[in-house]
XYZ file of C-alpha atoms in Angstrom:
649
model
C -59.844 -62.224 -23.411
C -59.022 -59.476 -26.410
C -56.393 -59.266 -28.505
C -54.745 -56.754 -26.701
C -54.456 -59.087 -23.228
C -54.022 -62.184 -25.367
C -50.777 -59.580 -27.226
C -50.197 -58.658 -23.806
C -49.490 -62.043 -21.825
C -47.270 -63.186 -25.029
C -45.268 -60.437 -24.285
C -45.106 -61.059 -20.306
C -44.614 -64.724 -21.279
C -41.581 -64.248 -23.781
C -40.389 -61.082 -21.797
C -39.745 -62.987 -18.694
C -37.987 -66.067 -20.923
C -35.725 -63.741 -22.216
C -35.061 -61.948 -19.166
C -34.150 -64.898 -17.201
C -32.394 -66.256 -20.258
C -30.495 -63.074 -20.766
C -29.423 -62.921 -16.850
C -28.698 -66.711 -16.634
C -26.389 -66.771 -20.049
C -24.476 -63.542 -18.160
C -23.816 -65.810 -14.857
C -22.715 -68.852 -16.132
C -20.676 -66.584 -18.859
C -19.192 -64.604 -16.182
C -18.660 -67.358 -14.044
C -16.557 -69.156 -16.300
C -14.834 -66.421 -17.825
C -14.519 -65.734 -14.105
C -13.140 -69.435 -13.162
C -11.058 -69.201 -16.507
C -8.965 -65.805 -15.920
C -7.878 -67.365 -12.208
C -6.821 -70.615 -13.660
C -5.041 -68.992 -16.508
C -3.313 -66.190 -14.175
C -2.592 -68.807 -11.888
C -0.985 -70.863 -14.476
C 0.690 -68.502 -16.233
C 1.865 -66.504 -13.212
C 3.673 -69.652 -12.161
C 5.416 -70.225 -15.811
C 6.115 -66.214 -15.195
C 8.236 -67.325 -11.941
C 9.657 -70.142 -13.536
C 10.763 -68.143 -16.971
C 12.074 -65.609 -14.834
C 14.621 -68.757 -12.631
C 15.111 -70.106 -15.831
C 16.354 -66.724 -17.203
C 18.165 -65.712 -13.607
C 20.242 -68.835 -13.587
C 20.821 -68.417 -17.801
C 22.031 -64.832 -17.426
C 24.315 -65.962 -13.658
C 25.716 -69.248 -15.582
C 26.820 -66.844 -18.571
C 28.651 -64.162 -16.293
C 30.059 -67.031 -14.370
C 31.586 -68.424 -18.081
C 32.456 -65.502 -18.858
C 35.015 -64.260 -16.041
C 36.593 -68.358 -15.326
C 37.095 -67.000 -19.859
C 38.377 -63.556 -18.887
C 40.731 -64.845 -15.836
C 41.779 -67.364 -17.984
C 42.502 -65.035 -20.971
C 44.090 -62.490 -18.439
C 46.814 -64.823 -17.264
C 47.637 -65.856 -20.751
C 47.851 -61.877 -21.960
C 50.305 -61.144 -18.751
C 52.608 -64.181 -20.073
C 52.831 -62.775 -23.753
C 52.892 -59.142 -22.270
C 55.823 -59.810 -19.756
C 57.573 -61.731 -22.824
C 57.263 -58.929 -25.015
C 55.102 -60.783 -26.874
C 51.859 -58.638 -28.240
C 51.412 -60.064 -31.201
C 50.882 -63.499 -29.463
C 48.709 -61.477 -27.210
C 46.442 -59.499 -29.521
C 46.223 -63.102 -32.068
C 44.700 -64.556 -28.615
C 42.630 -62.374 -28.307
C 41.121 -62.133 -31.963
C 40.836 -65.789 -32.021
C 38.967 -65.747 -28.623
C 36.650 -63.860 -30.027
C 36.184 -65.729 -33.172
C 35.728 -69.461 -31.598
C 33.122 -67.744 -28.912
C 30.068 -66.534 -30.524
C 28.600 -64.942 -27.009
C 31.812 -62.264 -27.262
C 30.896 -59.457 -29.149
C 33.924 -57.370 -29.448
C 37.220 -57.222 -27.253
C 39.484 -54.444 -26.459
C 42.998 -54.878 -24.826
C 44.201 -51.128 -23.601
C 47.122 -50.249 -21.631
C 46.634 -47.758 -18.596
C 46.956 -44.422 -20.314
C 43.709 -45.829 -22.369
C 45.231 -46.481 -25.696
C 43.798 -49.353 -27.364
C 46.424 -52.141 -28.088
C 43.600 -53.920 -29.915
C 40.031 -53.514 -30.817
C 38.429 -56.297 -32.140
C 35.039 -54.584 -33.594
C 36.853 -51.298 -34.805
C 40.588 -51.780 -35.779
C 40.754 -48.114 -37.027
C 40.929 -47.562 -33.220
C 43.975 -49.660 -32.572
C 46.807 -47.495 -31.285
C 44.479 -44.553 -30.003
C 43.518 -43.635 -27.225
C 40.393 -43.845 -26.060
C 38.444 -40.966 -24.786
C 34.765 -41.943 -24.131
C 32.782 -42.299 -20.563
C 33.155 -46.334 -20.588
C 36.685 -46.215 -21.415
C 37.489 -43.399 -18.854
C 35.251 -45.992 -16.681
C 37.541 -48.607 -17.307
C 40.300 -46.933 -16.488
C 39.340 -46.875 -13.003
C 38.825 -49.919 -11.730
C 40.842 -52.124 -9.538
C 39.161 -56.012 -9.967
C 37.271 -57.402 -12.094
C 34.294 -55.799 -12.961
C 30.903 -57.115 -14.419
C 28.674 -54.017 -16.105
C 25.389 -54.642 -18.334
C 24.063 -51.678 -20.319
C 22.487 -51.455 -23.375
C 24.092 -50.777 -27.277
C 21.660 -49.621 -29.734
C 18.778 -52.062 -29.054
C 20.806 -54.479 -28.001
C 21.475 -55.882 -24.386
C 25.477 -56.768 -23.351
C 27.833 -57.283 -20.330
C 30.744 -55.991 -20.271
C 33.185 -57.700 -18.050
C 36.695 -55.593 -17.303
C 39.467 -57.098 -16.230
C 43.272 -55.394 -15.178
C 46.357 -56.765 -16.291
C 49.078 -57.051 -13.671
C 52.342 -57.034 -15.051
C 53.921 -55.472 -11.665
C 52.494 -53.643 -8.664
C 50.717 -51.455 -10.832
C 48.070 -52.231 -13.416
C 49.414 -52.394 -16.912
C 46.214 -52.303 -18.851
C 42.904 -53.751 -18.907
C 41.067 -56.309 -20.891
C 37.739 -55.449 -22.027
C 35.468 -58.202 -23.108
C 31.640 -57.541 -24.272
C 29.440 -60.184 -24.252
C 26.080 -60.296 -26.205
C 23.011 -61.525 -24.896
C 21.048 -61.767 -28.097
C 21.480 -65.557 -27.797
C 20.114 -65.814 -24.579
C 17.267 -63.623 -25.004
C 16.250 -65.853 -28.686
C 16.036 -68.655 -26.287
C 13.609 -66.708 -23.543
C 11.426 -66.192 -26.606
C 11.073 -69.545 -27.444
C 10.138 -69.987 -23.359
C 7.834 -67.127 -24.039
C 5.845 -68.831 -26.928
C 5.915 -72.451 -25.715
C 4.267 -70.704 -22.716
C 1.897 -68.560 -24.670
C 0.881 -71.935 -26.659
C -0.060 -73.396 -23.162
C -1.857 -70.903 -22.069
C -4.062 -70.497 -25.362
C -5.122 -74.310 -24.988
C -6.699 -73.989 -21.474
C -8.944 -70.939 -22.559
C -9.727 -72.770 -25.706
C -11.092 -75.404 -23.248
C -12.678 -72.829 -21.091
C -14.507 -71.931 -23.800
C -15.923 -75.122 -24.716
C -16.565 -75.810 -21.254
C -18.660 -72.765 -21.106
C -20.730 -73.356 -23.862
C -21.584 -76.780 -22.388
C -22.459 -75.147 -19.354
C -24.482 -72.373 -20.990
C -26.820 -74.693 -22.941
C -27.731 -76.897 -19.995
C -28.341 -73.445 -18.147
C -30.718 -72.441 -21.175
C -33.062 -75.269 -21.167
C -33.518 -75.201 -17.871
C -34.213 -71.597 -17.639
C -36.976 -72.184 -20.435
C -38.619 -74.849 -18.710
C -38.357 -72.851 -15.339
C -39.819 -69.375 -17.274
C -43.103 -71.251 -18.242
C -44.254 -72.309 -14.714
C -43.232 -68.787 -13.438
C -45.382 -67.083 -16.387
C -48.571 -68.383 -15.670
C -49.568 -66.327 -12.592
C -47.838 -63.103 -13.909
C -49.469 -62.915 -17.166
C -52.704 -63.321 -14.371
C -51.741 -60.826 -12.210
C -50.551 -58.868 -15.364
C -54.417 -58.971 -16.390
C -55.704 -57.962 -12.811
C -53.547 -54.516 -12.676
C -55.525 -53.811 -16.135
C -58.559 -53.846 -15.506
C -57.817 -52.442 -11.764
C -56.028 -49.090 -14.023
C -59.854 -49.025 -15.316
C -60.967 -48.712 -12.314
C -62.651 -52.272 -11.725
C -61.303 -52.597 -7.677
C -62.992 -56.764 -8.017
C -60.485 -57.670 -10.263
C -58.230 -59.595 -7.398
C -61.141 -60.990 -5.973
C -59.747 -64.732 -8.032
C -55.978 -64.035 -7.063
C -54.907 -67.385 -6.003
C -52.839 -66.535 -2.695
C -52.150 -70.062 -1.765
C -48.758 -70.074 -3.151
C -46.217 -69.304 -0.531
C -43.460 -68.438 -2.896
C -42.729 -64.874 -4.400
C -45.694 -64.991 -6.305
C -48.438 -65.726 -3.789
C -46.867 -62.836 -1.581
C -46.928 -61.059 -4.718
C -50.861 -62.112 -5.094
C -51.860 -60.749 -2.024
C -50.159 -57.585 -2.065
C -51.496 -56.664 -5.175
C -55.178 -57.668 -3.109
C -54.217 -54.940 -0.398
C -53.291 -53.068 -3.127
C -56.532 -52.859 -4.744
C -58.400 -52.097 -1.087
C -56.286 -49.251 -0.532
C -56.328 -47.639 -3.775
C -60.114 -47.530 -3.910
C -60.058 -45.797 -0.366
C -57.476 -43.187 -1.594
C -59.522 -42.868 -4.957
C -62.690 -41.589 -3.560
C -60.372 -39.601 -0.957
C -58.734 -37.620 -4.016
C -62.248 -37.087 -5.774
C -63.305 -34.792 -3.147
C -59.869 -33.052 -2.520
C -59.670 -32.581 -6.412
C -63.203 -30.272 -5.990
C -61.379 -27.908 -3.840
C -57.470 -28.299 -5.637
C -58.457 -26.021 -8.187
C -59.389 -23.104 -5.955
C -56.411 -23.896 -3.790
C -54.100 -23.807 -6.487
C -56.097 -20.547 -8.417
C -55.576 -18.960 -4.784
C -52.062 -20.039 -4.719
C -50.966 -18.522 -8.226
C -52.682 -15.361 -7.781
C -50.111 -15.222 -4.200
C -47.379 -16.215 -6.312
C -48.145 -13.621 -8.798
C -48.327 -10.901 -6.724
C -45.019 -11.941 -4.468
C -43.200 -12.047 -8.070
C -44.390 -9.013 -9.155
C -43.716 -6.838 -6.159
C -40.429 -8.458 -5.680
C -39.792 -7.315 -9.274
C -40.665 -3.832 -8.894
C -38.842 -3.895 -5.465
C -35.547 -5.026 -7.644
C -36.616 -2.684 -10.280
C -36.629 -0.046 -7.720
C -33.088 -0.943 -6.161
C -31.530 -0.895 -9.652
C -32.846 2.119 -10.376
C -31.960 3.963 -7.126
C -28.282 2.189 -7.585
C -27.840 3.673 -11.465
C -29.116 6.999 -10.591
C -26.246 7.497 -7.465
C -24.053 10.349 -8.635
C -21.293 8.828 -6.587
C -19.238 5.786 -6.654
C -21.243 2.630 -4.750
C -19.673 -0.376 -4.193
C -20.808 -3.745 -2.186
C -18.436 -6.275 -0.640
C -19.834 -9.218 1.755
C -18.267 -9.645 5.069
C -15.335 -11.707 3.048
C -14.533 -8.507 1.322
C -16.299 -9.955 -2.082
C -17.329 -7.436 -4.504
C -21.667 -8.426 -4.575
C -22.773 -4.871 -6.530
C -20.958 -2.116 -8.160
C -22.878 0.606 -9.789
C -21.664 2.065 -13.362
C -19.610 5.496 -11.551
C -17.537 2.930 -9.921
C -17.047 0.703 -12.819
C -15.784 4.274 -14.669
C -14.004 5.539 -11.805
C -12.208 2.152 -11.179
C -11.501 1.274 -14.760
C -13.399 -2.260 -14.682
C -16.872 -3.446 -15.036
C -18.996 -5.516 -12.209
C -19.353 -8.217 -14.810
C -15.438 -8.673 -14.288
C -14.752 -8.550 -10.522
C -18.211 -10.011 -9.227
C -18.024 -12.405 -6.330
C -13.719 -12.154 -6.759
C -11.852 -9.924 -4.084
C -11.984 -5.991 -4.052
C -8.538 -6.769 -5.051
C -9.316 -7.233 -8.378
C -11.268 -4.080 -8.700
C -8.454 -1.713 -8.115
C -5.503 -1.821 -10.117
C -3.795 1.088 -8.080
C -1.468 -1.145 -5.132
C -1.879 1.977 -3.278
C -5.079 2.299 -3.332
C -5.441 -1.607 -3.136
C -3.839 -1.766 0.064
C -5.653 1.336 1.693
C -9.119 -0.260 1.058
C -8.512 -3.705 1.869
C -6.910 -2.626 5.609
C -10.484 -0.236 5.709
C -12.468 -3.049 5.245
C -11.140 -5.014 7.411
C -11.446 -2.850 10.360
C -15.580 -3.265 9.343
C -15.948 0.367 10.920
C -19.268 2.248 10.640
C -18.810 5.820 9.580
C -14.813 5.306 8.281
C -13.910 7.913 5.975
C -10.589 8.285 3.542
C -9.123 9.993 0.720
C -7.286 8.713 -2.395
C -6.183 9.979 -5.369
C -7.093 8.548 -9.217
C -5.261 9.791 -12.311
C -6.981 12.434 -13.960
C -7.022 13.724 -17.760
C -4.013 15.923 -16.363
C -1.023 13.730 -15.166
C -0.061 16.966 -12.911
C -3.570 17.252 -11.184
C -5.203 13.993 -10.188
C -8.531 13.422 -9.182
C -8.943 13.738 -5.269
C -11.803 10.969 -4.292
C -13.361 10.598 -0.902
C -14.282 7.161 0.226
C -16.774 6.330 3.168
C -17.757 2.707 4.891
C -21.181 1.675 5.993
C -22.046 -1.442 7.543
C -24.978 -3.719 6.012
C -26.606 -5.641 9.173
C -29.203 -8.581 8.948
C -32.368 -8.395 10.880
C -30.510 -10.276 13.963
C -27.747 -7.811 13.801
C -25.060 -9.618 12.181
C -22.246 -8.414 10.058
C -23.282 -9.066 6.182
C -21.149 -6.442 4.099
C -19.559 -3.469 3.483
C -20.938 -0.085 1.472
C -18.476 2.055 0.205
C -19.328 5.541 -1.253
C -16.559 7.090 -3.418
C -17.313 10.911 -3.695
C -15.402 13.056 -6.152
C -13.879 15.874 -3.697
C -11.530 17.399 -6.229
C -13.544 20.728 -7.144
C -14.059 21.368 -3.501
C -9.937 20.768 -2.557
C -9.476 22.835 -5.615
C -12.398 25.985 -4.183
C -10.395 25.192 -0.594
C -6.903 26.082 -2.124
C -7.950 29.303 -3.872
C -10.073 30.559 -1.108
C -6.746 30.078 0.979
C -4.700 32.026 -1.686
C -7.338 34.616 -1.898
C -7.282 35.097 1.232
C -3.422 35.498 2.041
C -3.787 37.348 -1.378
C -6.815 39.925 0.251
C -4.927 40.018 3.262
C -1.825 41.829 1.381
C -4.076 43.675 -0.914
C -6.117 45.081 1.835
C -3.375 45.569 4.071
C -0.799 47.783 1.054
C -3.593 50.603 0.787
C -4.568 50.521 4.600
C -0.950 50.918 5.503
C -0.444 53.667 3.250
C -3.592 55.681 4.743
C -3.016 55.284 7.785
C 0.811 56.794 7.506
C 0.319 59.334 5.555
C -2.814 60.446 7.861
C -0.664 60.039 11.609
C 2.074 62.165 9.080
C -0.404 64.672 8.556
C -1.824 64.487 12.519
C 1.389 64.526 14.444
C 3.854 66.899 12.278
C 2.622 70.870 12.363
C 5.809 71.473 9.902
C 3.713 70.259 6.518
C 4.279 72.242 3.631
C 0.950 72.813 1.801
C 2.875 71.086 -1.052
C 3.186 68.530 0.764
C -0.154 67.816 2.175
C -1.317 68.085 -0.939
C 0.895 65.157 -2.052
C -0.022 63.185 0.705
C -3.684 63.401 0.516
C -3.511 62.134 -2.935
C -1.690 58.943 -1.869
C -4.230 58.742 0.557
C -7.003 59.236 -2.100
C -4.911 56.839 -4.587
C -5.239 53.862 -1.883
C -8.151 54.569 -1.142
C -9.735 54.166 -4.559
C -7.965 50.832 -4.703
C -9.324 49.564 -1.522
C -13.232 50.880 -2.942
C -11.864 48.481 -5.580
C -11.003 45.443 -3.582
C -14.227 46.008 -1.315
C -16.285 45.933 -5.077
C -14.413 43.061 -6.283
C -15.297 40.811 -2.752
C -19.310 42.576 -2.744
C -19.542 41.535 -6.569
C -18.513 37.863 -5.758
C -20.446 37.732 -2.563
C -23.180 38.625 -4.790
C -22.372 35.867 -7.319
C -21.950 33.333 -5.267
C -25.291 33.748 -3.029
C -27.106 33.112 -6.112
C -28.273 36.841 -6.712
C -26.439 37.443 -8.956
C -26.346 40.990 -10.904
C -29.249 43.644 -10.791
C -28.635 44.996 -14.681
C -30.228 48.721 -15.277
C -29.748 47.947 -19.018
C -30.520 51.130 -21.437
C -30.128 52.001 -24.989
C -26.717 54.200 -25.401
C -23.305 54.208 -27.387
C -20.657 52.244 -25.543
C -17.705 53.309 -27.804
C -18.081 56.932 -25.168
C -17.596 54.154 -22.392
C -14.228 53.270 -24.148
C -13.015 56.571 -24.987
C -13.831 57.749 -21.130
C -11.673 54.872 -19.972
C -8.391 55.039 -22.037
C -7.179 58.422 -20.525
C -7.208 57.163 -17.093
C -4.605 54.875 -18.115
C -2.937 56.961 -20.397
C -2.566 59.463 -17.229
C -1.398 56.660 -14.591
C 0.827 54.607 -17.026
C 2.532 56.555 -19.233
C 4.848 53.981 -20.221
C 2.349 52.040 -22.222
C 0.928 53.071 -25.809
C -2.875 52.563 -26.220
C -4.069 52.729 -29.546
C -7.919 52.822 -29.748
C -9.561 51.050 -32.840
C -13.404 51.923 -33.403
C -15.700 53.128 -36.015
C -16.670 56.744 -36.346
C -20.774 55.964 -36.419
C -22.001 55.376 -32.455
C -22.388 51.768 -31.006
C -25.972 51.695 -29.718
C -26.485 48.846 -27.931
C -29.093 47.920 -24.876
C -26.488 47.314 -21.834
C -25.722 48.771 -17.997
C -23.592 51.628 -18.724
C -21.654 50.966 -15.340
C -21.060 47.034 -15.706
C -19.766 47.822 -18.931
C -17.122 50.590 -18.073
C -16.199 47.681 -15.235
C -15.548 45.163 -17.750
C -13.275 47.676 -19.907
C -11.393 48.744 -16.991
C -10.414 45.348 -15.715
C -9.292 43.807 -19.233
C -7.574 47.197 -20.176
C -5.865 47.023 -16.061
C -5.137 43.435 -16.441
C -3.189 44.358 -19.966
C -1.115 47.249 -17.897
C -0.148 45.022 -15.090
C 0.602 42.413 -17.199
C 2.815 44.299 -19.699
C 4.412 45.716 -17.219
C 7.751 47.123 -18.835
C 5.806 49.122 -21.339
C 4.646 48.155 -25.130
C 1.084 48.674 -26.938
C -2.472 47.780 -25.456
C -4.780 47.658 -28.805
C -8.423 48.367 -27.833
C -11.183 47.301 -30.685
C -14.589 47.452 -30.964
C -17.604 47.333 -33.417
C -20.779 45.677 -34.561
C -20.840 42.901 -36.666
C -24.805 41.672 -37.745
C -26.590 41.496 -34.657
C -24.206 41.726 -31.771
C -21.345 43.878 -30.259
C -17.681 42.398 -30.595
C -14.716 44.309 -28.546
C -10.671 43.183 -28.069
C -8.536 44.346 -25.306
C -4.333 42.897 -26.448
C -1.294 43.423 -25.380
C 2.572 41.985 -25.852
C 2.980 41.437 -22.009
C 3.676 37.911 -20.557
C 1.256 36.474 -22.020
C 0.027 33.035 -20.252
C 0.234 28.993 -20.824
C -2.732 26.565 -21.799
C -3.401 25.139 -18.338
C -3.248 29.100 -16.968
C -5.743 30.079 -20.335
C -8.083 26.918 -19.213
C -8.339 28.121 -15.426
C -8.498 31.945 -15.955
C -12.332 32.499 -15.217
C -11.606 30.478 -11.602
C -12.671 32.315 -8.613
C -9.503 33.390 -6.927
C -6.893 32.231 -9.358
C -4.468 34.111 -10.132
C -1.053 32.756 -12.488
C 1.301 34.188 -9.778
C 0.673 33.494 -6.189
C 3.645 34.211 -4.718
C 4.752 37.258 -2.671
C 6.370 39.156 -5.231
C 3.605 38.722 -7.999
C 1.668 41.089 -9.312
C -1.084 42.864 -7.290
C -4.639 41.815 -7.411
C -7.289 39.596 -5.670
C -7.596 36.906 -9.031
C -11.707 37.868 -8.704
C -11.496 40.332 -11.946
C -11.743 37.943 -14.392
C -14.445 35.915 -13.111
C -16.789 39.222 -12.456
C -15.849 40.084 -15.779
C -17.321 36.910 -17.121
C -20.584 36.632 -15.641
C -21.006 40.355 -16.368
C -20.490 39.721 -19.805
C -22.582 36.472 -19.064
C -25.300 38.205 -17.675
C -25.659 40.640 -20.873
C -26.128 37.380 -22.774
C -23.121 37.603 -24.024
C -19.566 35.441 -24.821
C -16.246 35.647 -23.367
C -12.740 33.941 -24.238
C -8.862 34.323 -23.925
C -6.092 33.952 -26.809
C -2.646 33.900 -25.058
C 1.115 33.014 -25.677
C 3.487 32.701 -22.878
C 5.581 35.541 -23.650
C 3.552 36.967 -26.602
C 0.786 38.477 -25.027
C -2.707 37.974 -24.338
C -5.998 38.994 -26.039
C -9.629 39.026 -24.444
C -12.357 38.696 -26.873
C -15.964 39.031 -26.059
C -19.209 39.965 -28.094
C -22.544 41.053 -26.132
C -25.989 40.960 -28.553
C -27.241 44.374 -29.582
């Protein structure tokens, strides 16, 4: 045998002593701790009852003294008091309380409450008495027994009325400590205690008694149980090396726990040499199976990752709000325009109710009830605030259902669109066209009257005619100017924008061709005119650019409309064109500067506001646009407006 077995089966040997050592020492221990606790619960639960007698029949004997003393006293204070006597009364009293040391304190009071006498406090004497147990007293009508507690102290009170006549006269008030009687339950208590400490301090020997007997038999026992462990511990050894003979000497005579123990070990052996040469030849194959396997794996992770990767990236790159709820109405995915447009982050509200995701009740409410109806295809509108308090944000919101391969039900998709620019184009196409509808129909109305005047009446003056064909002329100019206005933006907005014929020539003739028309058809205004002397070459459409002076310089007369000055600049500063069309008119507010270039806006859309189809400004700008150029407003409700814009040379 080597050292190691011979270390080995020493520490089988002594491990199994000390094992069954160990467990015996915790039975008997437990046992008689066991045995002991019952006994001494037992025994003490029975001194518990009897204390508790003992202390019942103390406490009833005491009360019982204590009102034959008070009925006694009572008669004796109704003699004195019916005599007249209260000194004789309240000297009974003191020395009542003096001869019996269970009476704490006395107090003789008449009915109104004012003490007569008070033996602990005889400042109170002739008061009256004001608090809760003296109003208490006051309102009985026998004698009364009432424990409570003073301080840390336990008493009875016992209250007792005086009958002089029909009517109580006072009461007598008699507290009785029970400090005695509970000294005397404490001596009970440690007598008892003392008892009770002597039968575990025989326990105790008893179990140690107990515990060595236990421990030499256990020793004795350990060594014959040893002997065919430390054997069998052997066997498994050289069996873990691979030597399959090493039961072959097993004694499995032994019918006890080790001979079954023998022969399993035997069986053992047999089957682990059958399952040994069965996992040498599936090991030759394992390592292909499990290369095979991991190369599978690797490819399923992989693709699933760039399938996610995919998804997350479709999900970030949605212009519009997406958001995910399961059947439950759970928020599962929210990409980051939602998280902006809803003021929260997915982080926040996953897995938690939609609820939480909108702070809006409104709102709250509308999209709950919508995804609860679980539609297909549901579509609403709702409004978020917007960096203007006055114009919110206009959002559209539309359901889709997510279904499982069976069919089921899974979740909700929501797509929140941002419909405010296209409310905003559907309100000022609807001015514009109410607004082309009266511009259209002022010069068509004038036309055709003066023409039937001129068709049906033979009486026309030449004078006259002459002055109606230039109305007719006048309106019709406008209406060429409406019709250019509505082909220009046509134009514009199918994408074709302007066909430039740019060529090298001085604009400042542009300008000075210009200012007379006005001059002529509003005499009210004053135009000064503000350029150099030297020409101002510059490469641009000659036509485009008369259009752009005549709708800033118009928009100045309309807009100053009671007369003043119209200031027209120009000139060339390093390498580009700057010209300024002001005036002291009306002049307009930020929000009406900010939305000025807008297709069809105009500041006034009522009936009575000034004529025009709001498309000037916008042609003006990508005309100016187009020429590479820069455009911008400086206005003042009720100071005027200028229109700045520089073109390159």
């Amino acid at each position: 045998m080597t050292p190691n077995s011979t270390n080995d089966s020493a520490t089988v040997r002594w491990g199994i002593k000390w094992k069954l050592i160990l467990i015996i020492t915790i039975l008997i221990v437990s046992l008689v701790v066991l045995l002991s606790y019952i006994q001494v619960s037992s025994q003490k639960r029975s001194l518990e009852i009897e204390l508790s007698s003992r202390i019942s029949l103390m406490r009833e004997n005491l009360i019982e003294r204590a009102k034959s003393f008070i009925i006694a006293l009572s008669q004796q204070l109704e003699n004195d008091i019916a005599a007249f006597n209260f000194s004789g009364a309240t000297a009974a009293i003191a020395d009542s309380v003096i001869k019996n040391k269970e009476i704490k304190y006395a107090i003789l009071m008449d009915a109104a409450g004012k003490a007569i006498i008070h033996t602990q406090r005889p400042d109170l004497t002739q008061t009256e008495l004001i608090g809760a147990r003296d109003r208490e007293a006051l309102t009985q009508k026998k004698l009364t027994v009432v424990p409570y507690r003073e301080g840390e102290e336990q008493v009875i009170e016992i209250i007792n009325p005086i009958q002089i006549s029909a009517t109580p006269w006072g009461y007598l008030r008699v507290v009785y400590s029970l400090k005695l009687l509970e000294d005397e339950i404490s001596a009970i208590r440690k007598q008892m205690q003392s008892e009770i400490n002597i039968m575990i301090y025989r326990s105790v020997l008893t179990s140690l008694g107990i515990l060595g007997l236990g421990l030499i038999a256990v020793f004795i026992l350990s060594t014959r149980i040893t002997k065919p462990i430390i054997y069998l511990t052997e066997s498994a050894r050289k069996l873990s090396k691979g030597d399959f003979s090493a039961f072959a000497d097993v004694d499995t005579s032994s019918r006890d726990e080790v001979g079954i123990l023998g022969k399993t070990f035997i069986e053992m052996s047999e089957k682990l040499k059958d399952s040994y040469k069965e996992l040498e030849d599936y090991s030759k194959t394992l390592e292909e199976k499990v290369a095979a396997r991991t190369s599978d794996l690797e490819k399923a992770l992989n693709d699933t990752a760039q399938a996610r990767d995919r998804i997350d990236g479709i999900v970030k790159s949605v212009a519009d709000g997406l958001i995910v709820t399961d059947i439950y109405n759970r928020v599962i995915l929210m990409n980051r325009t939602a998280e902006d447009l809803l003021g929260v982050r997915l982080s926040e509200v996953i897995d938690r109710p939609i609820d939480f995701a909108i702070q809006d009740e409104t709102l709250r409410a509308r999209v709950r009830s919508t995804l609860q109806k679980k539609r297909e295809g549901y579509e609403f509108d709702f409004e978020l605030p917007g960096d203007d308090p006055k114009h919110p944000r206009i959002m559209r919101a539309r359901t889709s259902v997510i279904a499982d391969k069976e069919g089921k039900q899974t979740g909700i998709v929501t797509i929140i669109h941002d419909v405010t620019h296209e409310r905003e184009v559907d309100r000022m196409k609807t001015e514009f066209i109410s607004t082309a509808a009266h511009e259209l129909r002022t010069p068509l109305t004038s036309i055709q009257g003066f023409s039937e005047i001129m068709l049906t009446r033979s009486d026309i003056t030449e004078e006259e005619k002459k002055r109606f064909l230039s109305y007719i002329n006048k309106q019709s100019v406008s209406l060429t100017l409406i019709v250019s206005d509505l082909l220009d933006i046509a134009r514009i907005e199918s994408g074709r924008g302007f066909a430039l014929n740019k060529a090298s020539y001085d604009i400042s003739d542009t300008i000075r061709q210009v200012i007379p028309y006005f001059q002529e058809h509003s005499p009210q205004h004053h135009f000064e005119l503000s350029i150099p002397d030297q020409p101002l070459v510059l490469q641009a459409d000659r036509q485009k650019m008369e259009q752009v002076f005549k709708n800033l310089i118009g928009n100045a007369v309309k807009y100053s409309a009671r007369g003043g000055v119209i200031r027209v600049t120009g000139g060339i500063t390093d390498d580009h064109f700057e010209a300024a069309v002001a005036d002291n008119g009306i002049g307009m507010s930020t929000d009406q500067v900010e939305k000025i270039f807008d297709k069809f806006y105009r500041a006034d859309a009522s009936d009575t506001a000034i004529e025009g189809t709001g498309l000037g400004m916008t042609i003006v700008k990508h005309i100016v646009e187009a020429h590479g150029g820069r455009i911008w407003v400086e206005s003042e409700l009720g100071k005027g407006t200028t229109v700045r814009f520089t073109i390159p040379t």
